[in-house]
Short mmCIF file of C-alpha atoms (C1' of nucleotides) in Angstrom, two decimals:
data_model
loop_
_atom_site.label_atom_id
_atom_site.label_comp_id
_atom_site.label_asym_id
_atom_site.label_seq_id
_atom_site.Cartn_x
_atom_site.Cartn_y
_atom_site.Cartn_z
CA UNK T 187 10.06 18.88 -14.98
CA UNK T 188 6.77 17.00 -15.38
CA UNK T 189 5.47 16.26 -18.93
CA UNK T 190 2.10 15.75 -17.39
CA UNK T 191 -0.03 15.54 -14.99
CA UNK T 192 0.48 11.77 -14.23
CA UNK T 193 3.97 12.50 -13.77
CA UNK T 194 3.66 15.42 -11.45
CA UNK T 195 1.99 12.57 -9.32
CA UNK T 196 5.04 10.64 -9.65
CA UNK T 197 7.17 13.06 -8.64
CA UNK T 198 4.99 13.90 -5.49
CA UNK T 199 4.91 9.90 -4.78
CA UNK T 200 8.90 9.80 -5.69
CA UNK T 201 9.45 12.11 -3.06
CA UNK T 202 7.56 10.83 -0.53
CA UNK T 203 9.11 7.39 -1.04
CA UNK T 204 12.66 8.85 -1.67
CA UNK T 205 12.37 10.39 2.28
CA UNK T 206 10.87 7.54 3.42
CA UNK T 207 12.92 4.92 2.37
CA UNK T 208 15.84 6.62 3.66
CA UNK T 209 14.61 7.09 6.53
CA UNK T 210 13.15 3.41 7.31
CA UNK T 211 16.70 2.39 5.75
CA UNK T 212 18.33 4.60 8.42
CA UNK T 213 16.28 3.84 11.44
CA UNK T 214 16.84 0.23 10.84
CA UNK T 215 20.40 1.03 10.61
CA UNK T 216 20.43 2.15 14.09
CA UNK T 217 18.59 -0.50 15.37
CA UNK T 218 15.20 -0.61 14.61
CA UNK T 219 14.44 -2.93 11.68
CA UNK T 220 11.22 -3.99 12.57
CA UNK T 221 9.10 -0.72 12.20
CA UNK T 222 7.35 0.58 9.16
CA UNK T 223 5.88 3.60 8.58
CA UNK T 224 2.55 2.84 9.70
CA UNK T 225 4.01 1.55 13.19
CA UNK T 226 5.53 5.36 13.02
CA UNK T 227 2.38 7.26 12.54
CA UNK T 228 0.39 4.72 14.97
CA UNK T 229 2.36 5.43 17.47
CA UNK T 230 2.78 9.42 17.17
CA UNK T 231 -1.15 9.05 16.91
CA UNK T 232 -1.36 7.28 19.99
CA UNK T 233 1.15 9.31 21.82
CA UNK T 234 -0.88 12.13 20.92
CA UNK T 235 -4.43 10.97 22.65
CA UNK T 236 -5.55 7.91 20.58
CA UNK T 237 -5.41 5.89 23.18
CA UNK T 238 -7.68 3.40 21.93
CA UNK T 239 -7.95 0.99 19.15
CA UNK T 240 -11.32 2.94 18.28
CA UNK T 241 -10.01 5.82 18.75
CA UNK T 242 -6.85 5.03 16.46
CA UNK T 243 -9.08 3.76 13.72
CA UNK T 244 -10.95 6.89 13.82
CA UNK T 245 -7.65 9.74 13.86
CA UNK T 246 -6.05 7.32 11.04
CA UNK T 247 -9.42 7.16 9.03
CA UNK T 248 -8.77 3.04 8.60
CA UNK T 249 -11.28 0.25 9.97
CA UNK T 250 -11.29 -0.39 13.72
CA UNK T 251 -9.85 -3.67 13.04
CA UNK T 252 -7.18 -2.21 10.95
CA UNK T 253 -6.06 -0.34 13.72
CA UNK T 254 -6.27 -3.33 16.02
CA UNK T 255 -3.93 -5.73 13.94
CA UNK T 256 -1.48 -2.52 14.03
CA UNK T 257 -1.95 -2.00 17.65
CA UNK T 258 -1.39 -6.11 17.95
CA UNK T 259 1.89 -5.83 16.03
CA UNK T 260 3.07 -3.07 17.89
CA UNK T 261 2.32 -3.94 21.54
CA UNK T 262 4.04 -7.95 20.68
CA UNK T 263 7.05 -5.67 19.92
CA UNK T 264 7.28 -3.77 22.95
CA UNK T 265 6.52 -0.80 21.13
CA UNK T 266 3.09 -0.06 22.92
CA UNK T 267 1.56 -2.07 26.07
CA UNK T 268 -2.74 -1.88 26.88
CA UNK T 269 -3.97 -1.95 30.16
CA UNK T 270 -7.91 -2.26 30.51
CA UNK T 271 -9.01 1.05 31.46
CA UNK T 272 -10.35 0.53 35.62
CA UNK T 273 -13.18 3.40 34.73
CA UNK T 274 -14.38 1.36 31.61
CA UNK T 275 -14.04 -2.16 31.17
CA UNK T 276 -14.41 -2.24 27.35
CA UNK T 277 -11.84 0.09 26.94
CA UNK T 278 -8.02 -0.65 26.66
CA UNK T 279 -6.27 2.02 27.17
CA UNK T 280 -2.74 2.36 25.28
CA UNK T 281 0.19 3.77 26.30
CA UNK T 282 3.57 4.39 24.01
CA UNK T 283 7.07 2.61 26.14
CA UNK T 284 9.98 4.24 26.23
CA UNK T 285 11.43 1.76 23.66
CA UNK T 286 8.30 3.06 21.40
CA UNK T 287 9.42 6.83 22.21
CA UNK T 288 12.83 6.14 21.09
CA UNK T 289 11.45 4.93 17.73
CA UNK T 290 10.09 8.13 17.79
CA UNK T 291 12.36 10.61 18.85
CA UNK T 292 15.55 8.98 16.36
CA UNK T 293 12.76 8.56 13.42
CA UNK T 294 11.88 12.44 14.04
CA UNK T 295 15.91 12.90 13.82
CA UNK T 296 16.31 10.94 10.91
CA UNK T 297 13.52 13.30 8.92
CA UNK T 298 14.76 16.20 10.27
CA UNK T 299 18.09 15.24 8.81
CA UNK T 300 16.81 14.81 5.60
CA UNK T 301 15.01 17.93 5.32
CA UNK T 302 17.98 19.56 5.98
CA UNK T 303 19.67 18.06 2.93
CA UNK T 304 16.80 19.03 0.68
CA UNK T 305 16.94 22.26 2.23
CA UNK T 306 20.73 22.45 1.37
CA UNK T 307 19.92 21.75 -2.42
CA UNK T 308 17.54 23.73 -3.37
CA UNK T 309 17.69 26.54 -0.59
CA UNK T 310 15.44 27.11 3.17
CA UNK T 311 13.38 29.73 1.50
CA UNK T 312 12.21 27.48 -1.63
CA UNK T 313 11.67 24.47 0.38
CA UNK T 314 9.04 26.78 2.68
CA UNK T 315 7.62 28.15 -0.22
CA UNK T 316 7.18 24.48 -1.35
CA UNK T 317 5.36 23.15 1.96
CA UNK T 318 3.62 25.93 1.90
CA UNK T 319 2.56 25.62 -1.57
CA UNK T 320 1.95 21.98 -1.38
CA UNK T 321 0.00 22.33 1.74
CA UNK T 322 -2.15 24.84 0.27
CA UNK T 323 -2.76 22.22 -2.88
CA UNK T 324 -3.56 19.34 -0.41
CA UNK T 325 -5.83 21.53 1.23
CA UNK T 326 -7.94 19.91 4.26
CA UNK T 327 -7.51 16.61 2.57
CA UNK T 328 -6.27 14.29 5.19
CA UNK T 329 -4.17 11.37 4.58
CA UNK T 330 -5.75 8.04 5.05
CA UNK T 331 -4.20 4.96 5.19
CA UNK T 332 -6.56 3.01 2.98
CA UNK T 333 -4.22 2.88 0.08
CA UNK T 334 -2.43 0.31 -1.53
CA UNK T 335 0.21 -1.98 0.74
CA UNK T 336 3.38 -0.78 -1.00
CA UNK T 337 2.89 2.60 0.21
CA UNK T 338 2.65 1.68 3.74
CA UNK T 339 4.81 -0.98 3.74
CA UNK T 340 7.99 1.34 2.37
CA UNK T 341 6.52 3.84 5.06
CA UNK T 342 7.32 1.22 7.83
CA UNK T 343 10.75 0.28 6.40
CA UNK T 344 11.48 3.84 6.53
CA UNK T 345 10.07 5.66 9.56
CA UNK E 1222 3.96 24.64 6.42
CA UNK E 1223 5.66 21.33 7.68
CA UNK E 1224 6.27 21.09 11.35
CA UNK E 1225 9.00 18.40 10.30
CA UNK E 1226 10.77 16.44 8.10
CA UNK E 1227 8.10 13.61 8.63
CA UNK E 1228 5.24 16.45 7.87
CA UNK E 1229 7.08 16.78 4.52
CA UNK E 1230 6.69 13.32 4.06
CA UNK E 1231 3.29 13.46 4.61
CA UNK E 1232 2.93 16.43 2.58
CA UNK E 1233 3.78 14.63 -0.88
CA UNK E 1234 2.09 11.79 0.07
CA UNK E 1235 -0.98 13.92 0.75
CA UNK E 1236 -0.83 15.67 -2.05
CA UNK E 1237 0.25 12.45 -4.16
CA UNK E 1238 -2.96 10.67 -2.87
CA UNK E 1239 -5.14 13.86 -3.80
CA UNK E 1240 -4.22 13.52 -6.82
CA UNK E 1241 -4.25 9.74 -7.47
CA UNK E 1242 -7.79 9.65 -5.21
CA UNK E 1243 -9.18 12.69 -8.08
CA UNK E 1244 -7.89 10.45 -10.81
CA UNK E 1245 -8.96 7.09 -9.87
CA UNK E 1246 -12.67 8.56 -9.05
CA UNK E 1247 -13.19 10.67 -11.64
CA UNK E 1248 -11.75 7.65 -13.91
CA UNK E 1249 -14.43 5.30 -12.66
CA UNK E 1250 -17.48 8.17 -12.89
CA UNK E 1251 -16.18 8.00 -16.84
CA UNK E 1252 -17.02 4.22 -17.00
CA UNK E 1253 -13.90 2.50 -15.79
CA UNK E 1254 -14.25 1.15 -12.33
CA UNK E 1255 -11.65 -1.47 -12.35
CA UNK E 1256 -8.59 0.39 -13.18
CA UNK E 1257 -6.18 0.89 -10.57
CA UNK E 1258 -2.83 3.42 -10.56
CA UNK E 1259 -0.78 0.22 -10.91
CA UNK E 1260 -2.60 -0.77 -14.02
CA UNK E 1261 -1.99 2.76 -15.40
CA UNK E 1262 1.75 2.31 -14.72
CA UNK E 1263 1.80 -1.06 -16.30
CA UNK E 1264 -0.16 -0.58 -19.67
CA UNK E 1265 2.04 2.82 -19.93
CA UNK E 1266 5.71 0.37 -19.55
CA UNK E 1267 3.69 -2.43 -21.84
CA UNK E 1268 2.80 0.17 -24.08
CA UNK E 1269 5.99 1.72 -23.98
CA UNK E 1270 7.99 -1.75 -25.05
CA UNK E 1271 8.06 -3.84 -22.13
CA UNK E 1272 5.60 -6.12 -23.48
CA UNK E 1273 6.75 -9.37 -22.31
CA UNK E 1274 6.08 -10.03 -18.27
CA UNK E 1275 10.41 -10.26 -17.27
CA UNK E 1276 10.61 -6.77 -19.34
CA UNK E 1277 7.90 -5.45 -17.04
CA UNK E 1278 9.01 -6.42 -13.86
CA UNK E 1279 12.48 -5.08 -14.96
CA UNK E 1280 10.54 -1.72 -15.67
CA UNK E 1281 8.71 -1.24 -12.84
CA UNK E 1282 11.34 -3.08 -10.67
CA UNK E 1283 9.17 -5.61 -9.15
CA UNK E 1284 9.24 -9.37 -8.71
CA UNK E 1285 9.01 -11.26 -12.30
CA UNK E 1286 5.91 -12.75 -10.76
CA UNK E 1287 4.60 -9.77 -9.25
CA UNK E 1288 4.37 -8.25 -13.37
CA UNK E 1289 2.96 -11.69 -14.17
CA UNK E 1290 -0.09 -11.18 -11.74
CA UNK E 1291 -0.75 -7.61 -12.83
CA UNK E 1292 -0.67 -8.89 -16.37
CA UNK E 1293 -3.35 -11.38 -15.29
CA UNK E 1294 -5.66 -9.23 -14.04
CA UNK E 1295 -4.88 -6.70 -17.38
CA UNK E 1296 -5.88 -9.46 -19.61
CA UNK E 1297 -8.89 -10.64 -17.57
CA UNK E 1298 -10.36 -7.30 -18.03
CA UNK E 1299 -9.51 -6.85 -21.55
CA UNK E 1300 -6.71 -3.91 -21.36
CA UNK E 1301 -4.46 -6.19 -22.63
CA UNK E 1302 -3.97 -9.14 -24.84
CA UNK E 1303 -1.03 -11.57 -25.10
CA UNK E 1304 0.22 -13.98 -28.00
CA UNK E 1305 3.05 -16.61 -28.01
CA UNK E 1306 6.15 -14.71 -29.87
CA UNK E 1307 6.34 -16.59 -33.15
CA UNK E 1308 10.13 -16.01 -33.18
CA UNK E 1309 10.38 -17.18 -29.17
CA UNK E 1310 8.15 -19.79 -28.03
CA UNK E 1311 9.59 -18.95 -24.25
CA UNK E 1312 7.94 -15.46 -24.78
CA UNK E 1313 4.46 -14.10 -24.65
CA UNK E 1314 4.14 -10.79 -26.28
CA UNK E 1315 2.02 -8.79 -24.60
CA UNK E 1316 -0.12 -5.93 -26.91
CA UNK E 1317 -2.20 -2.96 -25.27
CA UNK E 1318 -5.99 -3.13 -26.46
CA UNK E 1319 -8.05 -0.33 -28.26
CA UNK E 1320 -9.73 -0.27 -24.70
CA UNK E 1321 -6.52 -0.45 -22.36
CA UNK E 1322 -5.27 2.72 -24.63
CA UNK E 1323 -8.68 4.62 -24.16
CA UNK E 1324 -8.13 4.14 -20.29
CA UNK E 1325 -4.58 5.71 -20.91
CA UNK E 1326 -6.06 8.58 -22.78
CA UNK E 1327 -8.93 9.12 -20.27
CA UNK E 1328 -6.37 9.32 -17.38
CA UNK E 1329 -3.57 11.01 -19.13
CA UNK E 1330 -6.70 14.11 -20.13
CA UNK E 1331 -7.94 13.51 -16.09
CA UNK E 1332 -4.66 14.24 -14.71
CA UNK E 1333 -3.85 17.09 -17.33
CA UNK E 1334 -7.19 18.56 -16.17
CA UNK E 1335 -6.09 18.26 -12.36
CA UNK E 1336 -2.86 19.58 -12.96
CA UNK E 1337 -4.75 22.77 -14.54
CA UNK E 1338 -6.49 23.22 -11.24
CA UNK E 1339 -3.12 23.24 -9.23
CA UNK E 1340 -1.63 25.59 -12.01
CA UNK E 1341 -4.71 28.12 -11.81
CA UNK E 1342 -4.00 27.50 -7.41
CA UNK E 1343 -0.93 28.47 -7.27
CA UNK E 1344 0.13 29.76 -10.83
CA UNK E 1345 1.87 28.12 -13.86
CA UNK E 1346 5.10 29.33 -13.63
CA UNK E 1347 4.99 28.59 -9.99
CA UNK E 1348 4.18 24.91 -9.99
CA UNK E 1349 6.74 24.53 -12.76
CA UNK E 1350 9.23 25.79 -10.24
CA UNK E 1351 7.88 23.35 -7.94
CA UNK E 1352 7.82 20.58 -10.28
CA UNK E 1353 11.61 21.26 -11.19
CA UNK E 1354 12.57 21.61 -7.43
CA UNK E 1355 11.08 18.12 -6.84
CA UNK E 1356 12.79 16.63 -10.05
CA UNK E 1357 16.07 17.73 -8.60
CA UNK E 1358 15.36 16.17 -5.07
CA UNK E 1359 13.95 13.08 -6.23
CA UNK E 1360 16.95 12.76 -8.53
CA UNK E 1361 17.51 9.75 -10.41
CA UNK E 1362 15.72 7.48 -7.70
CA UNK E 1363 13.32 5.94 -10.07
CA UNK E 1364 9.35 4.60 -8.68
CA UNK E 1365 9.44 1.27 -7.81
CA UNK E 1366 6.21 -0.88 -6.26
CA UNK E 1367 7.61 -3.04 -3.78
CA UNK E 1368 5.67 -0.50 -1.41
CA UNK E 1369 2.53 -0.83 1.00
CA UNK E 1370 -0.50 -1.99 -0.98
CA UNK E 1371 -2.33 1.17 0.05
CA UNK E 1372 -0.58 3.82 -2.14
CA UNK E 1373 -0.68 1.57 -4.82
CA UNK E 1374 -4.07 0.72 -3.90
CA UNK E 1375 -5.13 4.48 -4.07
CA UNK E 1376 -3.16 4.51 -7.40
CA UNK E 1377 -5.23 2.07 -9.12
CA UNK E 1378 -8.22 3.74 -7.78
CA UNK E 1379 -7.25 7.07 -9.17
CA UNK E 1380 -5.97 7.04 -12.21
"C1'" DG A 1256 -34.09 -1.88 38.66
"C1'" DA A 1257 -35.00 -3.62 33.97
"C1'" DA A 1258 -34.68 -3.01 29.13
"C1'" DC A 1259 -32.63 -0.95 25.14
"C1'" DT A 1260 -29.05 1.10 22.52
"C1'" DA A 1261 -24.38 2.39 21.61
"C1'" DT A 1262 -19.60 1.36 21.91
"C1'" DA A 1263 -15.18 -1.39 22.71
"C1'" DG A 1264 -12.71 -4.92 21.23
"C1'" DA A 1265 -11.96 -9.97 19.52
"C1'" DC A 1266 -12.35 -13.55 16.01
"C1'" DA A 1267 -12.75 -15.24 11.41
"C1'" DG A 1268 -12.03 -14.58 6.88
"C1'" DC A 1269 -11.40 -11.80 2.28
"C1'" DC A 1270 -8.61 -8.95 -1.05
"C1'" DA A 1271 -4.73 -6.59 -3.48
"C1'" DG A 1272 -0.19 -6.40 -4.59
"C1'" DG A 1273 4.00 -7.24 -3.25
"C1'" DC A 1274 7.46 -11.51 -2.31
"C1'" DT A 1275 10.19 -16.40 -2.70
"C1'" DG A 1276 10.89 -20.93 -4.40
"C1'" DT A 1277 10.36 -24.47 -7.79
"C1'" DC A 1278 9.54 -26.25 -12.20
"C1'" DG A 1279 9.07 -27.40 -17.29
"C1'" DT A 1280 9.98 -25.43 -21.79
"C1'" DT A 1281 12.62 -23.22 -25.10
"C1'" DC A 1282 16.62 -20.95 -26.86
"C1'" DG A 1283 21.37 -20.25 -27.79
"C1'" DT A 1284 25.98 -21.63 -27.43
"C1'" DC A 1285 29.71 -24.64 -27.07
"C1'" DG M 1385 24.05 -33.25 -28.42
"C1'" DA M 1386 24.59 -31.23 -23.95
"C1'" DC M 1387 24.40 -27.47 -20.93
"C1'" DG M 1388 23.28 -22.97 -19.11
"C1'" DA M 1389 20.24 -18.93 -19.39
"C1'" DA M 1390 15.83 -16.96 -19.80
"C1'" DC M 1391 10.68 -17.20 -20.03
"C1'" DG M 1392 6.50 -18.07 -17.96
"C1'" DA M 1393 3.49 -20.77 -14.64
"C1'" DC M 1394 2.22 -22.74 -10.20
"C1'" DA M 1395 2.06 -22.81 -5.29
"C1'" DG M 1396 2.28 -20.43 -1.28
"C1'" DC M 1397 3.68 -16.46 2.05
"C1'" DC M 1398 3.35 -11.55 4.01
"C1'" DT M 1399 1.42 -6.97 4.97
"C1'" DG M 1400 -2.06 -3.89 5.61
"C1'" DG M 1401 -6.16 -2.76 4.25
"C1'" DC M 1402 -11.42 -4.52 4.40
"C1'" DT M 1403 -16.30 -6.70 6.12
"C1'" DG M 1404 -19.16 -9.30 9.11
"C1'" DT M 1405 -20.32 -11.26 13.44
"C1'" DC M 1406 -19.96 -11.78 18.30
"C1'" DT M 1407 -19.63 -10.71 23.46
"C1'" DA M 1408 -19.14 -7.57 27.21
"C1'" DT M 1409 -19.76 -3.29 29.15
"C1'" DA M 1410 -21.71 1.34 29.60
"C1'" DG M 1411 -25.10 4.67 29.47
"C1'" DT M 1412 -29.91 6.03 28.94
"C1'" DT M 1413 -34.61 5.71 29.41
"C1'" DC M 1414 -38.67 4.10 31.34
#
DNA sequence: GAACTATAGACAGCCAGGCTGTCGTTCGTC
DNA sequence: GACGAACGACAGCCTGGCTGTCTATAGTTC
């Protein structure tokens, strides 16, 4: 119950963190206690076409070089290797390895889990409603990653 | 309509950030462009009683020093002013300005206003459901900044 | 084919907001 | 009076954003 506006923010941000922290805390339970949740969303992003540090920078809506010291971190981790692209020489061309999908597949898990506890507690139906409420509130807005480090840094403990 | 668990996460994020981004804008079109969400959060705990730097870092569970920065920077702009405690020369009360409190009124009356908009969305009663329903998932896990800079960063922008 | 522009990525360096470690001062208690 | 606890300050580190500048390559236009 939010007295205010501010806290209805801090209930949406308490949320967030509350999944994501579990799930960073879980994933490095199992194994992987070097990704955050930016590593997590770079690499769904590149698994999904952005197969370039441009291109990255562009889907995520942070500064090319941004995306490059991600992309940096991840590939020295074995979580993504770059191969210059034969047809264009500037390019690099990314791909995800198999230890990267496995970050992906048991992160995936890990927040499916947890939905399905909130969905326990307050019912399937509400928690629909809810996304479907809170999607309609968010709107188009997409989520950047311009925001302040102790977002993103929980977000990689916890993907 | 999340696809996932992780699309829930990204849901109250997004709609965290929408807010916070509204907030921190309209904040700075109203003459205060060096307020960030953490700022907000801190003059609200100093404000509140935790108006010596180790009571604020207890607060907002962060590193003694962390609060001690953040203080800094509060006093540097004027929000808030700090006095050796007669009583305790080891402590430096800490005393929110005339202009640190008009920044908490402005964004306490810019995120009432926002919260109007979501109410008039999706309907009072409705995001009072959906503020409960988050209460009660949340739970007792209380905020804490020891996250990525960007959320915070967005914070301070926002509000 | 030469010249011009656009794009990819690398390098250097900055900033905010977290963190740890160390230290001197002051307080309170024994 | 001595000792431990707590306060605040200083120095320095890390992450994940940012800008600016540079080179190499590609594509386009003459």
């Amino acid at each position: 119950m939010a007295r205010s506006g501010a806290d209805l923010a801090l209930l949406l941000l308490g949320g967030f963190r509350t999944l994501v922290d579990a799930a960073t805390a879980e994933l490095a339970r199992r194994g992987h206690e070097d990704v955050r949740p930016v590593h997590d969303f770079a690499m769904r992003a590149i698994a999904d076409g952005a197969d370039t540090a441009a291109e990255l920078s562009r889907r995520l809506s942070i500064a090319k070089q941004s995306a490059a010291k991600t992309i940096a971190v991840l590939e020295e981790r074995g979580y993504v290797a770059g191969a210059t692209d034969p047809r264009d020489a500037r390019r690099k061309r990314l791909v995800v390895t198999e230890l990267g999908f496995e970050v992906l597949r048991t992160g995936e898990a890990i927040f499916e889990e947890l939905r399905g506890q909130w969905a326990q507690q307050i019912g399937a139906p509400e928690l629909e409603l809810l996304e479907k409420q809170l999607a309609a509130l968010v709107g188009a807005v997409p989520v950047r990653f311009d925001t302040p480090g102790w977002i993103t840094r929980d977000l990689g403990e916890s993907i």
